[in-house]
Coordinates of C-alpha atoms (C1' of nucleotides) in Angstrom, one line a residue:
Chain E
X1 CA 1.5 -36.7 1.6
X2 CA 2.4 -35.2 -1.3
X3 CA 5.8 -33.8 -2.4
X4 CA 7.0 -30.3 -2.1
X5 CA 8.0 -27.8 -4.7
X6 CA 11.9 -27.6 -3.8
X7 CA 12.4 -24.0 -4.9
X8 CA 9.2 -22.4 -3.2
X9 CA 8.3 -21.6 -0.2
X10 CA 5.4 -19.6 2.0
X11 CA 7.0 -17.4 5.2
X12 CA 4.8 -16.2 7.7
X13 CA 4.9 -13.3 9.7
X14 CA 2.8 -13.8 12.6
X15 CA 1.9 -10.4 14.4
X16 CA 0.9 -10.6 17.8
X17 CA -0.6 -7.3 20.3
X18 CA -0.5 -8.3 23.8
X19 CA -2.3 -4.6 24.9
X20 CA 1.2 -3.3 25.1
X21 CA 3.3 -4.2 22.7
X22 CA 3.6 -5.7 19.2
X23 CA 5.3 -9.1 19.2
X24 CA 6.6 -11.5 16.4
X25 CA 5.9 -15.6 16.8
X26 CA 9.2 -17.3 15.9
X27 CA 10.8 -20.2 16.3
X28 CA 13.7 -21.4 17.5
X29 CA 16.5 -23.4 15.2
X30 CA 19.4 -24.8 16.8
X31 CA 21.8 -27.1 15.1
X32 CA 23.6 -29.8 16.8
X33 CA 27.1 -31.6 15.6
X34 CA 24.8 -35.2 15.1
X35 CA 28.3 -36.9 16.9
X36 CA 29.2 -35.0 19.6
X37 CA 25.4 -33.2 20.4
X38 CA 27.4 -29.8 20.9
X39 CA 25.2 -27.2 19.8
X40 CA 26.7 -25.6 17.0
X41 CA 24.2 -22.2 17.0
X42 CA 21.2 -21.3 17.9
X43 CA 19.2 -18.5 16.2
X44 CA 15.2 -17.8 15.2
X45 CA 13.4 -18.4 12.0
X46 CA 9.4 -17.1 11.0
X47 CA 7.1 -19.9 10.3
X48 CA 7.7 -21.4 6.4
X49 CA 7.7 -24.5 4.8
X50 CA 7.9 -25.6 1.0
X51 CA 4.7 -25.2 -1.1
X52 CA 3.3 -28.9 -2.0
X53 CA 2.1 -29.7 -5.5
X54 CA -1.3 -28.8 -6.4
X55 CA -1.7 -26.0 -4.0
X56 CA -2.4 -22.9 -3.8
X57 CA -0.1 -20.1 -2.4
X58 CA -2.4 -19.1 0.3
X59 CA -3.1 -22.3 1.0
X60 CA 0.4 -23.5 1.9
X61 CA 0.7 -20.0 4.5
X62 CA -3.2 -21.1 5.9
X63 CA -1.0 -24.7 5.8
X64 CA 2.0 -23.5 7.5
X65 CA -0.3 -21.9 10.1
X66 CA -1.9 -24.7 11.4
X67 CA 0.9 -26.9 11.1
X68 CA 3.7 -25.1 13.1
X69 CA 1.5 -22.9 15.6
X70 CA -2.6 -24.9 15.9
X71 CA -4.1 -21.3 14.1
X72 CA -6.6 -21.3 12.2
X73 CA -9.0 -19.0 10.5
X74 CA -7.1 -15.7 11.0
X75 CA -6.3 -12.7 8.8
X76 CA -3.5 -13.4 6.4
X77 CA -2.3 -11.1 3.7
X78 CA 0.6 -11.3 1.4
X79 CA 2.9 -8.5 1.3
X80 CA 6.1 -9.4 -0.9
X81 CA 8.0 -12.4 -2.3
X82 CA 11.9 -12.6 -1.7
X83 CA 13.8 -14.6 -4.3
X84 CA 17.5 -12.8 -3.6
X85 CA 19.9 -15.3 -4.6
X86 CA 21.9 -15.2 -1.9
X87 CA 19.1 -14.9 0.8
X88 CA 20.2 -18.5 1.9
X89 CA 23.9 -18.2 1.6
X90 CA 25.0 -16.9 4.8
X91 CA 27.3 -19.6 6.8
X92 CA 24.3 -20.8 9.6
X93 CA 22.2 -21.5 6.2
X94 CA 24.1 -22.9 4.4
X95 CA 25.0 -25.8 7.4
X96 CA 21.3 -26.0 8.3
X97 CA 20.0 -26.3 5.2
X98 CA 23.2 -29.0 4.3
X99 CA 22.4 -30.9 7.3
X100 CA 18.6 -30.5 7.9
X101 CA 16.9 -29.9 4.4
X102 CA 19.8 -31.8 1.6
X103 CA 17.0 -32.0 -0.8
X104 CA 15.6 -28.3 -1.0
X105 CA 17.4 -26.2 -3.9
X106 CA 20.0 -23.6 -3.3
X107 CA 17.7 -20.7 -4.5
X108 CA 14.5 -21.0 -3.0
X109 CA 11.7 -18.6 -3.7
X110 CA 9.6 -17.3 -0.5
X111 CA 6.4 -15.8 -0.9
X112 CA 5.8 -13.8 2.6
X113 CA 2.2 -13.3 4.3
X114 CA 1.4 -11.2 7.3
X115 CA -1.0 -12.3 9.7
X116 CA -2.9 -11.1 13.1
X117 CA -3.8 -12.4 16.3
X118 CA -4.6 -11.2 19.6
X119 CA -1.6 -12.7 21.0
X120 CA -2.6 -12.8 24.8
X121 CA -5.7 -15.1 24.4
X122 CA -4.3 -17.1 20.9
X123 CA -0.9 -18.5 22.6
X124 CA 0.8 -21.6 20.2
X125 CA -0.2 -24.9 21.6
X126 CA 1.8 -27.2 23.7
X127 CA 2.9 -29.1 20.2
X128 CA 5.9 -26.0 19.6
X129 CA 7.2 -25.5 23.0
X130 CA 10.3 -23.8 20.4
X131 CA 8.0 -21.0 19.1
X132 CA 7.4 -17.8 21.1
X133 CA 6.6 -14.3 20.8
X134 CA 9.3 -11.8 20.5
X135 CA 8.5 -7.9 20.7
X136 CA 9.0 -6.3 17.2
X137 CA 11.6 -3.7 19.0
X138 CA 13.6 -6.2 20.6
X139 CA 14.5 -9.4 17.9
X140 CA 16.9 -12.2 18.6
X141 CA 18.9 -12.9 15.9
X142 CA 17.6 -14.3 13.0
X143 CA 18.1 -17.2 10.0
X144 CA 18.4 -16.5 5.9
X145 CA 17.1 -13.0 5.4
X146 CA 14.0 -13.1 8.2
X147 CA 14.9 -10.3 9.5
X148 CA 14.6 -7.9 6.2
X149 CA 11.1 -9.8 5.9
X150 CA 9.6 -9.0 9.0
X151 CA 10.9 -5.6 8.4
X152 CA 9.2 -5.4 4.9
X153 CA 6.0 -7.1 6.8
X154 CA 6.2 -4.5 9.8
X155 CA 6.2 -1.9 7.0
X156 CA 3.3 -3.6 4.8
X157 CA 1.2 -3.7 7.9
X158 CA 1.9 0.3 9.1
X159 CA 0.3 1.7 5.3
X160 CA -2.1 -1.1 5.7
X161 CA -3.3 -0.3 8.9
X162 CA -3.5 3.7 7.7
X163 CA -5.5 2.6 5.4
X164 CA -8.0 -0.2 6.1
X165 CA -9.9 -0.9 9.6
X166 CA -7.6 -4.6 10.0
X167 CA -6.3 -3.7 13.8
X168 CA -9.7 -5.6 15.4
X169 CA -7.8 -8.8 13.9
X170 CA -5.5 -8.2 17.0
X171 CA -7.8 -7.7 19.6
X172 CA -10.2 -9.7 21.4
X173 CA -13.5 -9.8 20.3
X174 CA -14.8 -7.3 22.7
X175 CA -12.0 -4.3 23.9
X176 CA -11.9 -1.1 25.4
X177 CA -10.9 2.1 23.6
X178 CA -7.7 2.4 25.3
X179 CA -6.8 -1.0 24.1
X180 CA -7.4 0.3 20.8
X181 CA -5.8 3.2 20.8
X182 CA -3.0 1.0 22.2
X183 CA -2.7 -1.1 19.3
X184 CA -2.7 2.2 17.1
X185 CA 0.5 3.4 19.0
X186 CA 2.0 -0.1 18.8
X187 CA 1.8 -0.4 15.2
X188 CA 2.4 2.9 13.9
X189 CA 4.8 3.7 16.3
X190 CA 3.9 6.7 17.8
X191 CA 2.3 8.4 20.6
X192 CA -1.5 9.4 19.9
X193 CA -3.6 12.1 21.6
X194 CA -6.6 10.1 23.2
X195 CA -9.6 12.5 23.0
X196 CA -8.6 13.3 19.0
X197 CA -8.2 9.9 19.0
X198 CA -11.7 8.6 20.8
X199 CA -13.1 11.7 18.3
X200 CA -12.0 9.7 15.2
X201 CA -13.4 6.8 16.3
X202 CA -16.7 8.1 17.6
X203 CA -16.8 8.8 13.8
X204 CA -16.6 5.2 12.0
X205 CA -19.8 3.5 12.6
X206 CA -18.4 0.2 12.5
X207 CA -16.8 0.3 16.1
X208 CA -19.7 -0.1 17.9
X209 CA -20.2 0.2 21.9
X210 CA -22.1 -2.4 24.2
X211 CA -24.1 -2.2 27.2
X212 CA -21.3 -3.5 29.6
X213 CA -18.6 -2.3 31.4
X214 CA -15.3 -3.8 31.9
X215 CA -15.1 -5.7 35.2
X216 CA -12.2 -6.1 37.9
X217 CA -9.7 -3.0 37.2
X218 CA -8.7 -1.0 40.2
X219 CA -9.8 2.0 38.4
X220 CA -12.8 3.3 36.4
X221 CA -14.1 0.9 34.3
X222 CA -14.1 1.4 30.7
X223 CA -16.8 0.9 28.1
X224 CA -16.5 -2.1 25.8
X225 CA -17.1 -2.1 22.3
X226 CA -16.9 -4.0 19.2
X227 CA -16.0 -4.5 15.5
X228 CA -18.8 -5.0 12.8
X229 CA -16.7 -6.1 9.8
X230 CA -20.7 -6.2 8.3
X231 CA -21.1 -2.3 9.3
X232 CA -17.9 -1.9 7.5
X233 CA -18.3 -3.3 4.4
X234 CA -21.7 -1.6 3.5
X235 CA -20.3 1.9 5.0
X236 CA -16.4 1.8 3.4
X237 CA -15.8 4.2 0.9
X238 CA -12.6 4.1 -0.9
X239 CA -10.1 6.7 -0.4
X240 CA -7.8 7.7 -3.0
X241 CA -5.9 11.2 -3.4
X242 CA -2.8 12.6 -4.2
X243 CA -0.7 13.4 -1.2
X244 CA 2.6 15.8 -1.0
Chain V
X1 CA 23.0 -19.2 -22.1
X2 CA 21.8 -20.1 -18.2
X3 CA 19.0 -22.2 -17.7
X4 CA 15.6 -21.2 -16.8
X5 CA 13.6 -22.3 -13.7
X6 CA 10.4 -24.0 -15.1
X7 CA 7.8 -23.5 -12.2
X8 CA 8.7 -19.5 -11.3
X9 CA 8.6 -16.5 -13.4
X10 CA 8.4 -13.0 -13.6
X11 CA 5.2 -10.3 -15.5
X12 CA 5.6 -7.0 -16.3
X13 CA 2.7 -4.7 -16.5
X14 CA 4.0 -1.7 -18.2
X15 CA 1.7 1.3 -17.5
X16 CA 2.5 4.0 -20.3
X17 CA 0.5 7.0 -20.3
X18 CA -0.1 9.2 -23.5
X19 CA -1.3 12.9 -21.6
X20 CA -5.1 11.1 -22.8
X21 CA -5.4 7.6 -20.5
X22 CA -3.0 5.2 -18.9
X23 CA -2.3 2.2 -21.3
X24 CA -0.6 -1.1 -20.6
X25 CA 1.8 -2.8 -23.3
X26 CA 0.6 -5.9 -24.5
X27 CA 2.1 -9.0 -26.7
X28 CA -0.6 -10.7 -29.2
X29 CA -0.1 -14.5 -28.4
X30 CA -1.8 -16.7 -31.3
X31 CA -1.1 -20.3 -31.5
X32 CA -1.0 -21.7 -35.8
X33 CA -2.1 -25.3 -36.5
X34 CA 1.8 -26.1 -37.5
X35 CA 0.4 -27.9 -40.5
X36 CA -2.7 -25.9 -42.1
X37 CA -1.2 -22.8 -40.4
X38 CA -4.7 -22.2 -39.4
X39 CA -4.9 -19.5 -36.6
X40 CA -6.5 -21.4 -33.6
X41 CA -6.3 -18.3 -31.8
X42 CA -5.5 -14.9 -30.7
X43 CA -5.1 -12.7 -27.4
X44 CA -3.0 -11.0 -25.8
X45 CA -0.7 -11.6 -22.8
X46 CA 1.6 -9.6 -20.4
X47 CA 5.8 -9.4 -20.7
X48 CA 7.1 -12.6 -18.9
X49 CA 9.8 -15.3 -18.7
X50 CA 10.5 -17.8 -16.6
X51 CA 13.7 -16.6 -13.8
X52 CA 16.6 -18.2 -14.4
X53 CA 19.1 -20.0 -12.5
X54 CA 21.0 -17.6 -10.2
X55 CA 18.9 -14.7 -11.1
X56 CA 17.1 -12.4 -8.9
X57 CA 13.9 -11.6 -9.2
X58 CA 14.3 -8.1 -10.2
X59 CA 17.2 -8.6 -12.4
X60 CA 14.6 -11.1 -14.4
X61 CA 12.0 -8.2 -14.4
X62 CA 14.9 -6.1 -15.8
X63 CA 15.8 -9.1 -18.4
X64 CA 12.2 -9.0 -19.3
X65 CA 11.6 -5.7 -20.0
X66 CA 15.2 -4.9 -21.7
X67 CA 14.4 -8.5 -23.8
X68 CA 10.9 -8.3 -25.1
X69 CA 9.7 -4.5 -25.2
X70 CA 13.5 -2.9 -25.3
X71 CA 12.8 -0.5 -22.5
X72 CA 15.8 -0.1 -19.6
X73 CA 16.5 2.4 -16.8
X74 CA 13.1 2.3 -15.8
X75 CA 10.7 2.3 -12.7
X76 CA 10.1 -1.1 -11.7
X77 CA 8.0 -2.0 -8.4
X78 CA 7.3 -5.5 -7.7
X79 CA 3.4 -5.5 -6.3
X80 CA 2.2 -9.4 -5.9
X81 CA 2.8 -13.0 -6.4
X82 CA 0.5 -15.3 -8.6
X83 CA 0.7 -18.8 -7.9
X84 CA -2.8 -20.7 -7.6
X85 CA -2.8 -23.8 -9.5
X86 CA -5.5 -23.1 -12.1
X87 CA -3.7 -19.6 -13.3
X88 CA -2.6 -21.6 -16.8
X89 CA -5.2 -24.4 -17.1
X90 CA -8.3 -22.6 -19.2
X91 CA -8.3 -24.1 -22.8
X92 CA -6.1 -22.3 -24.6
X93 CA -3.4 -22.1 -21.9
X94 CA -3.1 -25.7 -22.1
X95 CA -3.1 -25.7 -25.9
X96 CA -0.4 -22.9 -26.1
X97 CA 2.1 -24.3 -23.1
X98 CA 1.5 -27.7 -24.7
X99 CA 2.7 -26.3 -28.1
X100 CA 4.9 -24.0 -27.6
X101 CA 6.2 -24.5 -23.8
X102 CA 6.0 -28.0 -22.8
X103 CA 9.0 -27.9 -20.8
X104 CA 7.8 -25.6 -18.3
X105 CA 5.7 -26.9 -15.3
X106 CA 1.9 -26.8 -14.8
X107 CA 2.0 -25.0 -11.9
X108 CA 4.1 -21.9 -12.5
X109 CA 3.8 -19.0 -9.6
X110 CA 4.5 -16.1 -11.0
X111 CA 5.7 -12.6 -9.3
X112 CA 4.0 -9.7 -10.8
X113 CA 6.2 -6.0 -11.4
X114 CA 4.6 -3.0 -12.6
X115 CA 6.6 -0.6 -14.8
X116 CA 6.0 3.2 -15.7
X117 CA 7.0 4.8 -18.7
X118 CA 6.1 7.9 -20.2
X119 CA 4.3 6.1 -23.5
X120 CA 4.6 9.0 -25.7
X121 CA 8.4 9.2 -26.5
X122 CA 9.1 5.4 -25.3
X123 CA 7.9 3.7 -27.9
X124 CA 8.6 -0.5 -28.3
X125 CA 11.0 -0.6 -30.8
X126 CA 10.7 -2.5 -34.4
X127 CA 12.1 -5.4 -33.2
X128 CA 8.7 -6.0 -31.1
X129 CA 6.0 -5.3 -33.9
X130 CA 3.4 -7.7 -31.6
X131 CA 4.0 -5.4 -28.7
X132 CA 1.3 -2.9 -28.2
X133 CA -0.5 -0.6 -26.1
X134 CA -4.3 -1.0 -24.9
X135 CA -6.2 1.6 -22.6
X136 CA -6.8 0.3 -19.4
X137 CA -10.1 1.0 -20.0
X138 CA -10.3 -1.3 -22.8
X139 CA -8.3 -4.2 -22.7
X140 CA -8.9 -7.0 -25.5
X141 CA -9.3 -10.9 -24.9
X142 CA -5.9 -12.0 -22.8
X143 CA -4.3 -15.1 -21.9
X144 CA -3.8 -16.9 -18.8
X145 CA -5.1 -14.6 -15.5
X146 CA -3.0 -11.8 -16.8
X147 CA -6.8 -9.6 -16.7
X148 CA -6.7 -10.9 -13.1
X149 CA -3.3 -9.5 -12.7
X150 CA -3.5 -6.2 -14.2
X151 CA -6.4 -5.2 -12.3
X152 CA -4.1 -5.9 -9.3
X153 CA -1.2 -4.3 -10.6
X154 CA -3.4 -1.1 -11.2
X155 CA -4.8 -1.3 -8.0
X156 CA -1.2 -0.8 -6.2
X157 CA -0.2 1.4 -8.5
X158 CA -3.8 3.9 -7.3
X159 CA -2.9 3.1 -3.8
X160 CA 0.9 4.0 -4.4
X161 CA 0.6 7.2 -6.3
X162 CA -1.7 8.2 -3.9
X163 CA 1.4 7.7 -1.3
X164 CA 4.3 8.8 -3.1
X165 CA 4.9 11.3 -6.1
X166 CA 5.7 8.2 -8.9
X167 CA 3.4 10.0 -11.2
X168 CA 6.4 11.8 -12.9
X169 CA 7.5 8.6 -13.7
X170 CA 4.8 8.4 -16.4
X171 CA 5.5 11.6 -18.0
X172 CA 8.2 12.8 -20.1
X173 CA 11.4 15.0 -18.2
X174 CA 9.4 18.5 -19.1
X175 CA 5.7 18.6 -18.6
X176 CA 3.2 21.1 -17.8
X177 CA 0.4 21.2 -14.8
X178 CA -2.2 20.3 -16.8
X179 CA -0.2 17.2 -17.8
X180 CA 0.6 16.0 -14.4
X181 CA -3.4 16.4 -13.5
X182 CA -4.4 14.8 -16.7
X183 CA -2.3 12.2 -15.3
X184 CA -3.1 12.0 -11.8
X185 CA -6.9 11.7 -13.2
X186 CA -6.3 9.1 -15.3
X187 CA -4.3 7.2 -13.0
X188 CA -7.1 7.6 -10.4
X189 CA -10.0 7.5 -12.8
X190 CA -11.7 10.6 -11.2
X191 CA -11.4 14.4 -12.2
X192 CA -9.7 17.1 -10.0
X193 CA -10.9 20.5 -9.7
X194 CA -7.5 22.7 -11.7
X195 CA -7.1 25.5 -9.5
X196 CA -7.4 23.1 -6.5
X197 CA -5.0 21.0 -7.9
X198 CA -2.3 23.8 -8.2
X199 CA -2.9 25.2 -4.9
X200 CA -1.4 21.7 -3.9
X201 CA 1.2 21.2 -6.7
X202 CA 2.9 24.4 -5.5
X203 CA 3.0 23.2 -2.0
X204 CA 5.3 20.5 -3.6
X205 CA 8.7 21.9 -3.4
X206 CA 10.0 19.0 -5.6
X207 CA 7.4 20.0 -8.4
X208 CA 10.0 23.0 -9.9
X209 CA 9.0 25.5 -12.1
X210 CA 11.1 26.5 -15.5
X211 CA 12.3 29.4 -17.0
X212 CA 10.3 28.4 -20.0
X213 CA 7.1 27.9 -22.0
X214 CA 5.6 25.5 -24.0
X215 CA 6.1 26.4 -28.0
X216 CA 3.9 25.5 -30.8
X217 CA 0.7 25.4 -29.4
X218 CA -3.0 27.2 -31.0
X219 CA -3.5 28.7 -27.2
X220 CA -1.6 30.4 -24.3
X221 CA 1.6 28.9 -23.8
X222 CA 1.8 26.7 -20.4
X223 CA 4.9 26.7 -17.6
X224 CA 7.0 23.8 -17.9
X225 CA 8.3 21.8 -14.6
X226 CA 10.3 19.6 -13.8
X227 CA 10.6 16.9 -11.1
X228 CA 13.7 17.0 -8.5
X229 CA 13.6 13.7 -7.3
X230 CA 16.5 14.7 -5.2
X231 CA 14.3 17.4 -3.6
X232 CA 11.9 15.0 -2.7
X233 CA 14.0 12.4 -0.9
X234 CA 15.2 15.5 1.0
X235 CA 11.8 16.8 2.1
X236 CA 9.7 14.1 2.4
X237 CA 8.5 12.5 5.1
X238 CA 6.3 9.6 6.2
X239 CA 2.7 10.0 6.5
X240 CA 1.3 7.1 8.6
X241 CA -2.6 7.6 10.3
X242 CA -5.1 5.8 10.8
X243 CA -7.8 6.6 9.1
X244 CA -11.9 6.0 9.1
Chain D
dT1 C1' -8.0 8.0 50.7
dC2 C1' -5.1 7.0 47.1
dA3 C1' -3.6 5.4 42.7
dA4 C1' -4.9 4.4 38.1
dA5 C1' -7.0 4.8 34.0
dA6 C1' -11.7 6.6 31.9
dG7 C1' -14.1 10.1 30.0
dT8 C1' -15.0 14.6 28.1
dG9 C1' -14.9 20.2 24.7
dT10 C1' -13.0 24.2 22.9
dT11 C1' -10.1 26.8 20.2
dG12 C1' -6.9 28.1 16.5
dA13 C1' -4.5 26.6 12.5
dC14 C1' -4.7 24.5 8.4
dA15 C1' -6.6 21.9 4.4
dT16 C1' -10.3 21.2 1.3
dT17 C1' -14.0 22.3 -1.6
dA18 C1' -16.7 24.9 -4.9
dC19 C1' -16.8 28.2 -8.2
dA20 C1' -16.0 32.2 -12.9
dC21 C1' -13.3 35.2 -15.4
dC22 C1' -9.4 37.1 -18.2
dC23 C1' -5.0 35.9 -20.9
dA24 C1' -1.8 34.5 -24.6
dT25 C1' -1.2 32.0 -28.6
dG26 C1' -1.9 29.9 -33.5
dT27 C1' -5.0 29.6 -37.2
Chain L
dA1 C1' -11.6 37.4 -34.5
dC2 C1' -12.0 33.2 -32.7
dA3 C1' -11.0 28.8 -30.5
dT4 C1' -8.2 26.6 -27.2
dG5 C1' -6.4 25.7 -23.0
dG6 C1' -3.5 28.5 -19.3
dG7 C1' -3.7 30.9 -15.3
dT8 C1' -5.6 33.0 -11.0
dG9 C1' -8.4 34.1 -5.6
dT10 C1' -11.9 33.9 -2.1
dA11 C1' -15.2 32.3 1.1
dA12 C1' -17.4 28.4 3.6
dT13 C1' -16.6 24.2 5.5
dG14 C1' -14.3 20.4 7.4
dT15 C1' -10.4 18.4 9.6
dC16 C1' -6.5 18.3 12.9
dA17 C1' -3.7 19.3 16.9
dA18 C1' -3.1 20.9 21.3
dC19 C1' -4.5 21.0 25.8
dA20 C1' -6.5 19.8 31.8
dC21 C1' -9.8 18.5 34.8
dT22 C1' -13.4 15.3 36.9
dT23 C1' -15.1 10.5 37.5
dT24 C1' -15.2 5.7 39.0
dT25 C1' -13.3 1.8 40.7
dG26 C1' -10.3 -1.6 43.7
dA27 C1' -6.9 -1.9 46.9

DNA sequence: TCAAAAGTGTTGACATTACACCCATGT
DNA sequence: ACATGGGTGTAATGTCAACACTTTTGA
């Protein structure tokens, strides 16, 4: 194993769309008095841990990933880095990290990535029974200064979204255009009209529909389609104006 | 004097722009055999130090910038974090941090700002002879993956300007229209139709016209404008869509 | 047969593009 | 008087927003 870098450190923000909302994986922290076993508090954290030596920065978050949730190969980005001197100084910190973590530094460095799953068929194993989706309107309370980071990602991800095809990485493989448009309102945060919006999509080559229906609804069934990041690639054009 | 941290620091990339191109300031780097004072070599390298102890990011970019080109009160936006383990380790990194550096670490992650100046009337002052400015077009031979990180930094910058009116960042208080294209073409490396470009300027209530004319000049005199930033932070609001 | 979501077009307003000539100044 | 960049309008096209009814299925 080797050692970690005390004073840097990867955060993850992992977005999740279960079809109706968008939800944030976090995990649960609760510090007990080591004597007595009364809980002292109990609050939530993102997914982070320490970069080692010799590695990369995206390879600690892929790291992190794997390590405190079983995911693998899904779309990460990094979006800011937080290195507030006081971001670990409020009172629950500064007991956890006395208690739990004596050997980090007091000013630790986080780098934070973003990343997106289709939250209703990707759940975290049975390994983190303490980790669990929380919607993005509704957050418990929160350690050192998560909350300003999933803000920051929650942000990062809205211009990202207006600006790049990455919402498939929340859905399924194979989804329906409702689903889609869905996901569009859940992210951005707004209602959208759905015939502009099946209009706009009719337009990028790169959602593409198959021969098959969705089964089992009690209503009409609606045709499924898919992403072709391959379509994408060769078809993108980039996209830069000045705006008012 | 505080300490510095030896594995994190902070670059500047300090866009200038001279109503021509956009330019970046850089600092000629050139390591001396210490006995035959033979030059072993020369490039170039970004503004950066190392953070120190119980110093915010920010505040270090500040440091930096105030420290090594002179420049304060100006726009600063952090835009990405460096930190793979190979950024110092081509030959003449390890010759220079050996030399000159060999307290710091190996592995230094570094968090990259981008600065905007107007590079006409700020100007580095004498006490920074080595400090210099380079089109982005044509950048010279430079040190560690600060190519790599300018090419980011101007990539963010593109996608920001073409977000949120920083261009008047790069230009002096008074400036002209043709200015402000010239510097929305060089920023995004493509030419704008002028009377097109008006049309939009004077939708831009924050774009405000003087009572006065440029002097001194072999053809018809131009409007001069200024920017209200407070007019903009009154008017604006957020543009999220999705887009194709 | 009912409930629930799927699917579908048109119109008016607005934004974007392309394009050419006269004007005010300094030399 | 000439060279230089400043300033201006229109028409065609494309994009965006608003809006309501019919269809298909399972229960």
């Amino acid at each position: 194993m080797r050692p970690i870098i005390p004073n840097i450190s990867v955060d993850c923000v992992v977005f999740g769309f279960d079809m109706k909302k968008l939800n944030v994986l976090l995990t649960e922290r609760q510090l007990k008095d080591p004597k007595t076993d009364e809980i002292i508090f109990t609050d939530y954290t993102l997914q982070g841990h320490h970069v080692l030596e010799g590695e990369n920065l995206n390879e600690a978050a892929i790291r992190v990933l794997r390590d405190k949730t079983g995911l693998h190969d899904i779309f990460l980005e990094q979006f800011h880095t937080f290195g507030n001197t006081d971001r670990m100084l409020n009172e629950r910190d500064i007991l956890w990290t006395e208690k739990i973590y004596p050997m980090v530094a007091h000013h630790v460095v986080s780098v934070g990535y973003y990343s997106l799953v289709d939250s209703a068929t990707v759940k975290p194993d049975q390994a983190h029974q303490q980790t669990k989706w929380f919607s993005v309107e509704d957050l418990p309370e929160l350690g050192f200064d998560h909350a300003e980071i999933i803000e920051k990602a929650l942000y990062c991800l809205r211009v990202k979204l207006s600006r790049e095809p990455i919402g498939f990485e929340l859905l399924p493989e194979k989804f329906t255009l409702s689903q889609l448009q869905s996901l569009y309102e859940a992210v951005l945060g707004k209602k959208l009209d759905r015939r502009n919006f099946r209009k706009k999509v009719a337009l990028m080559k790169y959602v593409i529909p198959l021969d098959e229906k969705q089964r089992g609804v009690a209503h009409k069934p609606a045709q499924v389609f898919i992403f072709s990041k391959d379509v994408y690639q060769r078809t993108k054009k980039e996209k830069l104006d000045f705006s008012i």
